[in-house]
PDB file of C-alpha atoms in Angstrom:
ATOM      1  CA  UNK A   1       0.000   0.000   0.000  1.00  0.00           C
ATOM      2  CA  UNK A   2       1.298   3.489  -0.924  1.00  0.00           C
ATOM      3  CA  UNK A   3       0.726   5.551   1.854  1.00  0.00           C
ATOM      4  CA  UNK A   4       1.662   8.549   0.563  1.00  0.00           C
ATOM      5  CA  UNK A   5      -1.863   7.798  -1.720  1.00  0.00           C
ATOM      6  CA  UNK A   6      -3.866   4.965  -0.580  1.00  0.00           C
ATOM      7  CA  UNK A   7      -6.581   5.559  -2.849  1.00  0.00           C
ATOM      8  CA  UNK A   8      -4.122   3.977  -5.383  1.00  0.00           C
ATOM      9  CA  UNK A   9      -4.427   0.720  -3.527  1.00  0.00           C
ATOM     10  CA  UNK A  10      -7.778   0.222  -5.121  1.00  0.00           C
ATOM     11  CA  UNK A  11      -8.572  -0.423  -8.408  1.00  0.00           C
ATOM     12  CA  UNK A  12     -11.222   1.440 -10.137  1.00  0.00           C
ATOM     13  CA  UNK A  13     -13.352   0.953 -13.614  1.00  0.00           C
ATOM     14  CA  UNK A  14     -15.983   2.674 -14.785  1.00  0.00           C
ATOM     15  CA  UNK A  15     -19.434   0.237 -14.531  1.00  0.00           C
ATOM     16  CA  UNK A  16     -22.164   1.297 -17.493  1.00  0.00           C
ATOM     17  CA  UNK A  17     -25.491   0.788 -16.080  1.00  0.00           C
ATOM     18  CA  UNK A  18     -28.287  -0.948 -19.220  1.00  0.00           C
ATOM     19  CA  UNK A  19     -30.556   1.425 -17.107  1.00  0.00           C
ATOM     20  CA  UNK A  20     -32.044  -0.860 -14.802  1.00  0.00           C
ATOM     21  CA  UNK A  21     -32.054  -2.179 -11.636  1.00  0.00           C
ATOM     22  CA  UNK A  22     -32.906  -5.695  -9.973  1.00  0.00           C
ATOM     23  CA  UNK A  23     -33.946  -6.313  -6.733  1.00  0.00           C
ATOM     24  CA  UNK A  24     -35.584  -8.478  -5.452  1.00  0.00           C
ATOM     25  CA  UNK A  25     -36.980  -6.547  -2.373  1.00  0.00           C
ATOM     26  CA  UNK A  26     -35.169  -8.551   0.544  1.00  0.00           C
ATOM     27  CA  UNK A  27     -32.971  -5.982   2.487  1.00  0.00           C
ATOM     28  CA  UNK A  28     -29.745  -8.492   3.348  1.00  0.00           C
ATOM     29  CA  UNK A  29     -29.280  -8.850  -0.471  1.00  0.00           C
ATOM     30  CA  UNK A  30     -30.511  -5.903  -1.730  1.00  0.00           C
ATOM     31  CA  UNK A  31     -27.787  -4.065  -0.208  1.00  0.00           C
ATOM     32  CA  UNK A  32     -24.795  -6.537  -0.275  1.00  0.00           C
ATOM     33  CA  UNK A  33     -25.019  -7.683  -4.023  1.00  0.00           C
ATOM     34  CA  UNK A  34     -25.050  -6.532  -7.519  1.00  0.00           C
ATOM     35  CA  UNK A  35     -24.916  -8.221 -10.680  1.00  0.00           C
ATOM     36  CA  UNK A  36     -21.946  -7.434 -13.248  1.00  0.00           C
ATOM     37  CA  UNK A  37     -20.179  -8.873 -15.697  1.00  0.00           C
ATOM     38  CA  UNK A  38     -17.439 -11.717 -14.623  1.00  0.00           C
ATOM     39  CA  UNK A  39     -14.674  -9.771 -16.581  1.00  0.00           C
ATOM     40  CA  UNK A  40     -15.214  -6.519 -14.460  1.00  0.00           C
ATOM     41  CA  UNK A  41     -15.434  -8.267 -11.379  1.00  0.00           C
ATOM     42  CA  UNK A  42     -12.052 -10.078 -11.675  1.00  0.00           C
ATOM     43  CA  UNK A  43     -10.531  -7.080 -12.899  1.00  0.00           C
ATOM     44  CA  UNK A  44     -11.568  -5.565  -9.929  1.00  0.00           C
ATOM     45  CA  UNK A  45      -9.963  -8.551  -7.761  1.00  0.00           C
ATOM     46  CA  UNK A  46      -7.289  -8.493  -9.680  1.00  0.00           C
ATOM     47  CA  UNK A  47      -8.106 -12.344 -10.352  1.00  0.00           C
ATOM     48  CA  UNK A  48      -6.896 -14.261 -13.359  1.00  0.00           C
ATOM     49  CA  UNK A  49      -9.073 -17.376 -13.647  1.00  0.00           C
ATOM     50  CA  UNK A  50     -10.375 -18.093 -10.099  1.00  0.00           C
ATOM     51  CA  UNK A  51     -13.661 -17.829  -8.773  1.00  0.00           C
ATOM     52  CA  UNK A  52     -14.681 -17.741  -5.408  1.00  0.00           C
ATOM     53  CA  UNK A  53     -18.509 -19.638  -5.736  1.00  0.00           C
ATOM     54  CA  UNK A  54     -20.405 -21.963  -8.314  1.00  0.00           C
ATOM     55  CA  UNK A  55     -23.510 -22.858  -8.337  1.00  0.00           C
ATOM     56  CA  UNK A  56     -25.066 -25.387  -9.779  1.00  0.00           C
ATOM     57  CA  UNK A  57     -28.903 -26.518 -11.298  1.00  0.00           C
ATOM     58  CA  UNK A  58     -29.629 -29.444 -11.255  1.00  0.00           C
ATOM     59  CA  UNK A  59     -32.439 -31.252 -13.364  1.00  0.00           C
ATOM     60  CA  UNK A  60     -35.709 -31.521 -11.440  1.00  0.00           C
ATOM     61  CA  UNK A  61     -35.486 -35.613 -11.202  1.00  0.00           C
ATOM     62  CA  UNK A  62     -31.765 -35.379 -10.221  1.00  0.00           C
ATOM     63  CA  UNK A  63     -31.065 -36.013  -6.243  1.00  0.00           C
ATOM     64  CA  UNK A  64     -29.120 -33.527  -4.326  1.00  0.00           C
ATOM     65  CA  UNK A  65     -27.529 -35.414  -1.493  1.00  0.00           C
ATOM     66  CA  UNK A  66     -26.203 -37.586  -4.001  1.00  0.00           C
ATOM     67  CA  UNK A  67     -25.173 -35.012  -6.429  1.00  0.00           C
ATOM     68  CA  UNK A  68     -23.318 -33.243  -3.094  1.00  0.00           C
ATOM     69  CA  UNK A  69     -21.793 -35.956  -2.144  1.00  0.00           C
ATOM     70  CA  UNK A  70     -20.014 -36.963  -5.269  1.00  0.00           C
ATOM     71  CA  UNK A  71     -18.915 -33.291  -5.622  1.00  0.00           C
ATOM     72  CA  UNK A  72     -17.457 -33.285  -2.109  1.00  0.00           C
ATOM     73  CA  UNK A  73     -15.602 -36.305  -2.953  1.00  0.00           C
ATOM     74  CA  UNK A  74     -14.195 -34.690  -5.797  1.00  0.00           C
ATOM     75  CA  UNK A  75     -13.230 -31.380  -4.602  1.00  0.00           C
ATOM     76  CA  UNK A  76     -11.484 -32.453  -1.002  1.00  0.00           C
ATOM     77  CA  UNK A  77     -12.222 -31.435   1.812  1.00  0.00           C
ATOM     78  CA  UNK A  78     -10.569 -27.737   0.747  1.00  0.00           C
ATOM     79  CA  UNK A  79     -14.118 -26.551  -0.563  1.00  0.00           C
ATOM     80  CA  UNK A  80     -17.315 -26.649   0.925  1.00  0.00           C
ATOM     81  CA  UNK A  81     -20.543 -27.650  -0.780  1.00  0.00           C
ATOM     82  CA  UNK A  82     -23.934 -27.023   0.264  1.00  0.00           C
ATOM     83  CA  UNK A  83     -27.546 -27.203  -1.188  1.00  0.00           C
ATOM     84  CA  UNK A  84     -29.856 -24.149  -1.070  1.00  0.00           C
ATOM     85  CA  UNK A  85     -31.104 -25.175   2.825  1.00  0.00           C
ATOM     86  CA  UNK A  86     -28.027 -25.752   4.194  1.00  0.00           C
ATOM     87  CA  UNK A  87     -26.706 -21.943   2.592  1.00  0.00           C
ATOM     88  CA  UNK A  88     -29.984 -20.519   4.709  1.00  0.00           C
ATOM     89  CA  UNK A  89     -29.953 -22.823   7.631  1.00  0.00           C
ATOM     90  CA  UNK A  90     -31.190 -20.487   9.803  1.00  0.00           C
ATOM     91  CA  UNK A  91     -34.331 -19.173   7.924  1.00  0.00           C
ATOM     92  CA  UNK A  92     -35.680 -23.307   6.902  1.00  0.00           C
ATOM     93  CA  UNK A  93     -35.052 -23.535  10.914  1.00  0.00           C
ATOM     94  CA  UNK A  94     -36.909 -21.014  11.870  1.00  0.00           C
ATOM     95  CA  UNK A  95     -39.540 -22.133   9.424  1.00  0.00           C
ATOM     96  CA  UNK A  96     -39.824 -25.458  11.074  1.00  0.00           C
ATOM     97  CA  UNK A  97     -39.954 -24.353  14.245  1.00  0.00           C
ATOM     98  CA  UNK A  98     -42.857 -22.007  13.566  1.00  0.00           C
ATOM     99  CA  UNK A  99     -44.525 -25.002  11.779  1.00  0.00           C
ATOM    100  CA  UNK A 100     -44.427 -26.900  14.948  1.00  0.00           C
ATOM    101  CA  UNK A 101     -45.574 -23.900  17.252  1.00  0.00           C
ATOM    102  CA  UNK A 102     -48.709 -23.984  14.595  1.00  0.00           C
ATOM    103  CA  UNK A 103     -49.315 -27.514  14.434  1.00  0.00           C
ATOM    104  CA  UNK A 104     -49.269 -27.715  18.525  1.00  0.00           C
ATOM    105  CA  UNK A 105     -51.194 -24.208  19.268  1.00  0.00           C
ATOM    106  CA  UNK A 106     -53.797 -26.094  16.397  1.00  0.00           C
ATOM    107  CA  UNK A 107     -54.216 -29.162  18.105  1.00  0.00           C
ATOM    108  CA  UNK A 108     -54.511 -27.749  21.197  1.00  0.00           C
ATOM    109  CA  UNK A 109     -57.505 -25.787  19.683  1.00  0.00           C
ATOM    110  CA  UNK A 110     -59.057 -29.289  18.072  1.00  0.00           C
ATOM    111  CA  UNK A 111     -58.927 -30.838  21.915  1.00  0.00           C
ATOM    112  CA  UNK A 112     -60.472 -27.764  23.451  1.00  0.00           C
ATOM    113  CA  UNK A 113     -63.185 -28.252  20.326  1.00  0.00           C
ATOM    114  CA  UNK A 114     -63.905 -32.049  21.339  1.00  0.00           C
ATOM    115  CA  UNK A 115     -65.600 -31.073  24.334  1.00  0.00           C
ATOM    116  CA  UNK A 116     -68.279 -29.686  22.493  1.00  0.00           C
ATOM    117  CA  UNK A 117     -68.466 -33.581  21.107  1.00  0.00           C
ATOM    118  CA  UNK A 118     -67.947 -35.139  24.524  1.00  0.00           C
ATOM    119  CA  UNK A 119     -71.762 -32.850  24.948  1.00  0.00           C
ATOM    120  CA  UNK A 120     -73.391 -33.735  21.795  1.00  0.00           C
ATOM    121  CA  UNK A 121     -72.748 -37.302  22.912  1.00  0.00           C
ATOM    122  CA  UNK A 122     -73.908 -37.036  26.043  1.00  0.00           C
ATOM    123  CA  UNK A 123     -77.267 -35.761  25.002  1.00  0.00           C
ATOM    124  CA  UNK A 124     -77.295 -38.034  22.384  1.00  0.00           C
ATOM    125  CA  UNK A 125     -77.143 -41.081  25.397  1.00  0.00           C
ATOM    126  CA  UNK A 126     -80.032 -39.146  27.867  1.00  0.00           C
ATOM    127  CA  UNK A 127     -81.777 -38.634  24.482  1.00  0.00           C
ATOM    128  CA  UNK A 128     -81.793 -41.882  23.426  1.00  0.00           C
ATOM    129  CA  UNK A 129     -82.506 -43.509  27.009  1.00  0.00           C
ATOM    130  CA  UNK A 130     -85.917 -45.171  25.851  1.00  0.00           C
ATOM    131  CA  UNK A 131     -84.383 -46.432  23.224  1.00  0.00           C
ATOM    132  CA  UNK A 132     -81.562 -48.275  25.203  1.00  0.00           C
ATOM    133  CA  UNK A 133     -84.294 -50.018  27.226  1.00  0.00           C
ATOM    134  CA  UNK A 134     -86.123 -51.002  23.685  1.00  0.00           C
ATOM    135  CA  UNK A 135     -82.628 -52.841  23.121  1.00  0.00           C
ATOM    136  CA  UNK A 136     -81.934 -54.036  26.268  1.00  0.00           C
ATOM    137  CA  UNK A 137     -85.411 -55.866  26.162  1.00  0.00           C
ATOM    138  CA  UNK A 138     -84.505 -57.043  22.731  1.00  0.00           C
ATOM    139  CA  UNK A 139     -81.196 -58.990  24.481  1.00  0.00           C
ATOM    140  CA  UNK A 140     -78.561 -56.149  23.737  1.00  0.00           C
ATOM    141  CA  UNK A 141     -76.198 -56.472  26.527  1.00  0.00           C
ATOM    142  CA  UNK A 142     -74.491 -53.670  27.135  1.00  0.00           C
ATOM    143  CA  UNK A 143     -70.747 -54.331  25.740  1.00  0.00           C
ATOM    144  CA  UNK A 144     -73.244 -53.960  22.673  1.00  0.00           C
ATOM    145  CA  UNK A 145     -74.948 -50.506  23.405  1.00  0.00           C
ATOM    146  CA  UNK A 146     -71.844 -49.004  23.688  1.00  0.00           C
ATOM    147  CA  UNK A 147     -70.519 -49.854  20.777  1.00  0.00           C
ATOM    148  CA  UNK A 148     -73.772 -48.679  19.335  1.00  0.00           C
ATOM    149  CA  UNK A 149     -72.673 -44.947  21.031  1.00  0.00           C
ATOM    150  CA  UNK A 150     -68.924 -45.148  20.053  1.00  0.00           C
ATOM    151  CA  UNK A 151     -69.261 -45.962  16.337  1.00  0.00           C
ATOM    152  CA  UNK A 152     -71.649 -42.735  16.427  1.00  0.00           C
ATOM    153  CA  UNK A 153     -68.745 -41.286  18.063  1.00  0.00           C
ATOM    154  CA  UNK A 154     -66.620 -42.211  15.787  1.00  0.00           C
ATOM    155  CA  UNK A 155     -68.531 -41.619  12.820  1.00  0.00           C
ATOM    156  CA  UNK A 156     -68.929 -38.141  13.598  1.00  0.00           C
ATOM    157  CA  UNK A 157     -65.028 -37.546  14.228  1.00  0.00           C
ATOM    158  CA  UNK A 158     -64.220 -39.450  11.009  1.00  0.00           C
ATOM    159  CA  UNK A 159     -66.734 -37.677   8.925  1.00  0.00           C
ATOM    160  CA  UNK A 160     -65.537 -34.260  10.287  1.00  0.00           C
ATOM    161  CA  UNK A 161     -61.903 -35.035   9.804  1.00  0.00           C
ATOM    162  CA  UNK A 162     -62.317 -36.176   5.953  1.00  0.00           C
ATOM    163  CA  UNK A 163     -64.813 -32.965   5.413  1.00  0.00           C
ATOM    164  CA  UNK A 164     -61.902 -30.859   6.835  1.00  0.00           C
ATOM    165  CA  UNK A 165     -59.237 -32.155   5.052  1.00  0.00           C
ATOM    166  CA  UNK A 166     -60.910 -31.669   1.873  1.00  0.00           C
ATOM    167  CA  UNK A 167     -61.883 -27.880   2.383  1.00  0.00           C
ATOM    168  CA  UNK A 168     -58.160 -27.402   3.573  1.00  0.00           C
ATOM    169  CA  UNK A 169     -56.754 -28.919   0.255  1.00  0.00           C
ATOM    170  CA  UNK A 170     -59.130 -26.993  -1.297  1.00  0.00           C
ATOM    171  CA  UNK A 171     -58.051 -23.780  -0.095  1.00  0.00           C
ATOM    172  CA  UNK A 172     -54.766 -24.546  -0.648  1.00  0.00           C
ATOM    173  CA  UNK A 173     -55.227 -25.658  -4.609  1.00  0.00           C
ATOM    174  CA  UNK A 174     -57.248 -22.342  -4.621  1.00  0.00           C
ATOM    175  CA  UNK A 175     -54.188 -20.141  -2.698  1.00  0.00           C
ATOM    176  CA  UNK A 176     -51.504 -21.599  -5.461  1.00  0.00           C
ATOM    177  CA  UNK A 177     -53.852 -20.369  -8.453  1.00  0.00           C
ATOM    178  CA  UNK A 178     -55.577 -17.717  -7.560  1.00  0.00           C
ATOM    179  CA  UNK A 179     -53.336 -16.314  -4.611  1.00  0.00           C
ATOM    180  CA  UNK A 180     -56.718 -15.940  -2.410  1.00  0.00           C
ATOM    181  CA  UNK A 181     -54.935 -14.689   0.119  1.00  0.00           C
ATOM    182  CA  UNK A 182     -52.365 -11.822  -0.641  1.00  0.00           C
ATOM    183  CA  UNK A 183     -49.229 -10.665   1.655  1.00  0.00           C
ATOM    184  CA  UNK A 184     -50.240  -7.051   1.774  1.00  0.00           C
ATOM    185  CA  UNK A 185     -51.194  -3.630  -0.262  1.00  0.00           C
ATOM    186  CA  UNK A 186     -47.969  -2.649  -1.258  1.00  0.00           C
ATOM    187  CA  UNK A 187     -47.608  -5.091  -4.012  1.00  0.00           C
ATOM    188  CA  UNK A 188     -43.447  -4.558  -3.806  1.00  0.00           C
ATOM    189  CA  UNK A 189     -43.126  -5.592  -0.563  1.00  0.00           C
ATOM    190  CA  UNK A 190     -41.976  -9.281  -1.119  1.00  0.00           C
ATOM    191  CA  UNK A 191     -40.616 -11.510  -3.889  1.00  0.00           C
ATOM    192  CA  UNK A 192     -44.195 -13.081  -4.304  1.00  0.00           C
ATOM    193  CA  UNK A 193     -47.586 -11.076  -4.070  1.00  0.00           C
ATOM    194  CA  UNK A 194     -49.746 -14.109  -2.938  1.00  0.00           C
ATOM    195  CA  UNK A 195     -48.845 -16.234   0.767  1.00  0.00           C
ATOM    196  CA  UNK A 196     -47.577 -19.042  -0.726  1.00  0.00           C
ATOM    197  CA  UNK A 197     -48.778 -22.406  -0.008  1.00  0.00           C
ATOM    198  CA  UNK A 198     -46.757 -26.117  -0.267  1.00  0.00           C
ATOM    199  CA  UNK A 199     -48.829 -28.837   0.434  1.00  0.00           C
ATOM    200  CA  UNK A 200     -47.064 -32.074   1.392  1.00  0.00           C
ATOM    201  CA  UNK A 201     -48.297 -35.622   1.950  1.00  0.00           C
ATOM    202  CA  UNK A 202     -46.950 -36.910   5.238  1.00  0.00           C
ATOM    203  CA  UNK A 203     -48.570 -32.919   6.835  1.00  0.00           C
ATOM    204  CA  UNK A 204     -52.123 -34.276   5.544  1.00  0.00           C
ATOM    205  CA  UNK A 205     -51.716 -37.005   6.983  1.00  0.00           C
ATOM    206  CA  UNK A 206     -50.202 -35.843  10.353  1.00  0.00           C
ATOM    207  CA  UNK A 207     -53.033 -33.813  10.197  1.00  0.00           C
ATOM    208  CA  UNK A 208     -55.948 -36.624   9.426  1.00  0.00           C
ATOM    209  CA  UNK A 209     -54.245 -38.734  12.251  1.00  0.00           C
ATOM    210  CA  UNK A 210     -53.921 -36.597  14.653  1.00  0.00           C
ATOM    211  CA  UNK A 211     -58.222 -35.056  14.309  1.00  0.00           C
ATOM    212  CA  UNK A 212     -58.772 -38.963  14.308  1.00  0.00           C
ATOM    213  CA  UNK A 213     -56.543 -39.435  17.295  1.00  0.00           C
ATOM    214  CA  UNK A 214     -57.963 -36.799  19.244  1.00  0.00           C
ATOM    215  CA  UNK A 215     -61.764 -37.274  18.069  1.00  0.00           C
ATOM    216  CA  UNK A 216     -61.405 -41.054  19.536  1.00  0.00           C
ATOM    217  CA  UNK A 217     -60.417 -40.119  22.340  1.00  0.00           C
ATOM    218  CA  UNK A 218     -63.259 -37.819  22.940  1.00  0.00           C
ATOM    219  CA  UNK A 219     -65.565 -40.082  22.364  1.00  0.00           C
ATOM    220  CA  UNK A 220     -64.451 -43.123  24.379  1.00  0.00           C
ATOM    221  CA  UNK A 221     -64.698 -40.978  27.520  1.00  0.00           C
ATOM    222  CA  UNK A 222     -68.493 -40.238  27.224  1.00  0.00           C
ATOM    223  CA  UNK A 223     -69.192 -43.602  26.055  1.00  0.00           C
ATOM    224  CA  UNK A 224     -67.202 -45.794  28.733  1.00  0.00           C
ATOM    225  CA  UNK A 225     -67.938 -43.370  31.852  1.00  0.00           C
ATOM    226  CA  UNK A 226     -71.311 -41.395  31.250  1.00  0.00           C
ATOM    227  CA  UNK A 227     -72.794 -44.184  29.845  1.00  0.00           C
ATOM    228  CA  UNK A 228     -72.664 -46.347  32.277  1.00  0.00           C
ATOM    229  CA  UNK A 229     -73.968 -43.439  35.190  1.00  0.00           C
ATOM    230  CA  UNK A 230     -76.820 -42.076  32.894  1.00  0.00           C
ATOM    231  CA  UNK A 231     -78.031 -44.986  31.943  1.00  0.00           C
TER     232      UNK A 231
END
């Protein structure tokens, strides 16, 4: 370094702009990045042939732990190679750990709901008293008037768990088209307009297990408790 003039230190080139400017609205690379030519840039690192990143796209059917891994076993361990989660680790976390607040604040909300089944139930077994004693005189024993209750039970929960599941891949088929429901009035705001929406198979049926789960269990109390005291 000169010290006399430092500025000389750094090496300067005039960059033409083709009188427009990307962004993509994110404020960490918004700031930090622009995109030049590869000539100007190592003119302006004064390097020769290196580079200091690649990346790579692969085909849609190709598979990226294997891809990686063949790649790290050709480059050493000198270089480091990472997919597109592992570059934002932090972010996909974050993402997943919001996902599981949801999915735990939901079900929470779905056992709080099953009481109101646990009620319907239990009217349904005073309502239906007479006709217990109709069965009973018949030669229903009761082992078999519960079961009577608890496939009501579970019909209910079952029928209510498929209806839901339905609407909510509904919505969701309707969010990726139409973007139903948008991220906000300022249209700039965000890389996409629309909240976007991935639906995956094992979250359905995480989902359909758990209502089903849940909805069981609210019934079998009614049935093997109240049933027994009410009637």
């Amino acid at each position: 370094m000169n010290m006399a003039n430092p500025n000389a230190s750094f090496n300067r080139d005039y960059l033409h702009s083709p009188g427009t400017i990307f962004v993509v609205n994110q404020q960490p690379y918004d700031s930090k990045y622009i995109l030049t030519s590869l000539g100007f840039l190592r003119r302006m690192l004064d390097y020769s042939t290196e580079v200091s990143a690649i990346e790579l796209k692969l085909k849609p059917e190709a598979n990226t732990s294997t891809v990686q891994a063949k790649i790290e076993q050709m480059l050493g361990e000198e270089f480091l190679v990472q997919d597109r989660y592992q570059q934002q680790a932090d972010v996909f976390r974050i993402m997943e750990i919001e996902k599981l607040i949801s999915y735990l604040f939901l079900t929470f909300i779905l056992a709080v709901a099953c009481f109101n089944v646990i009620g319907s139930l239990s009217m349904l077994i005073l309502d239906k008293k007479d006709d217990v004693v109709t069965l009973r005189s018949l030669g229903a024993d009761d082992k078999l008037i519960a079961r009577i209750f608890l496939f009501e039970g579970r019909l209910i929960t079952v029928s209510g768990a498929v209806t839901g599941v339905v609407l909510g891949l509904l919505l969701c088929f309707i969010q990726q088209k139409f973007g139903l429901i948008s991220l906000g009035e300022g249209t700039g705001a965000f890389v996409v307009d629309a909240y976007p929406v991935s639906v995956h198979a094992w979250d359905v049926a995480l989902i359909f297990i758990t209502v089903l789960t849940v909805g069981f269990l609210s019934v079998w109390y009614p049935v093997r408790y109240l049933s027994k005291r009410l009637l």
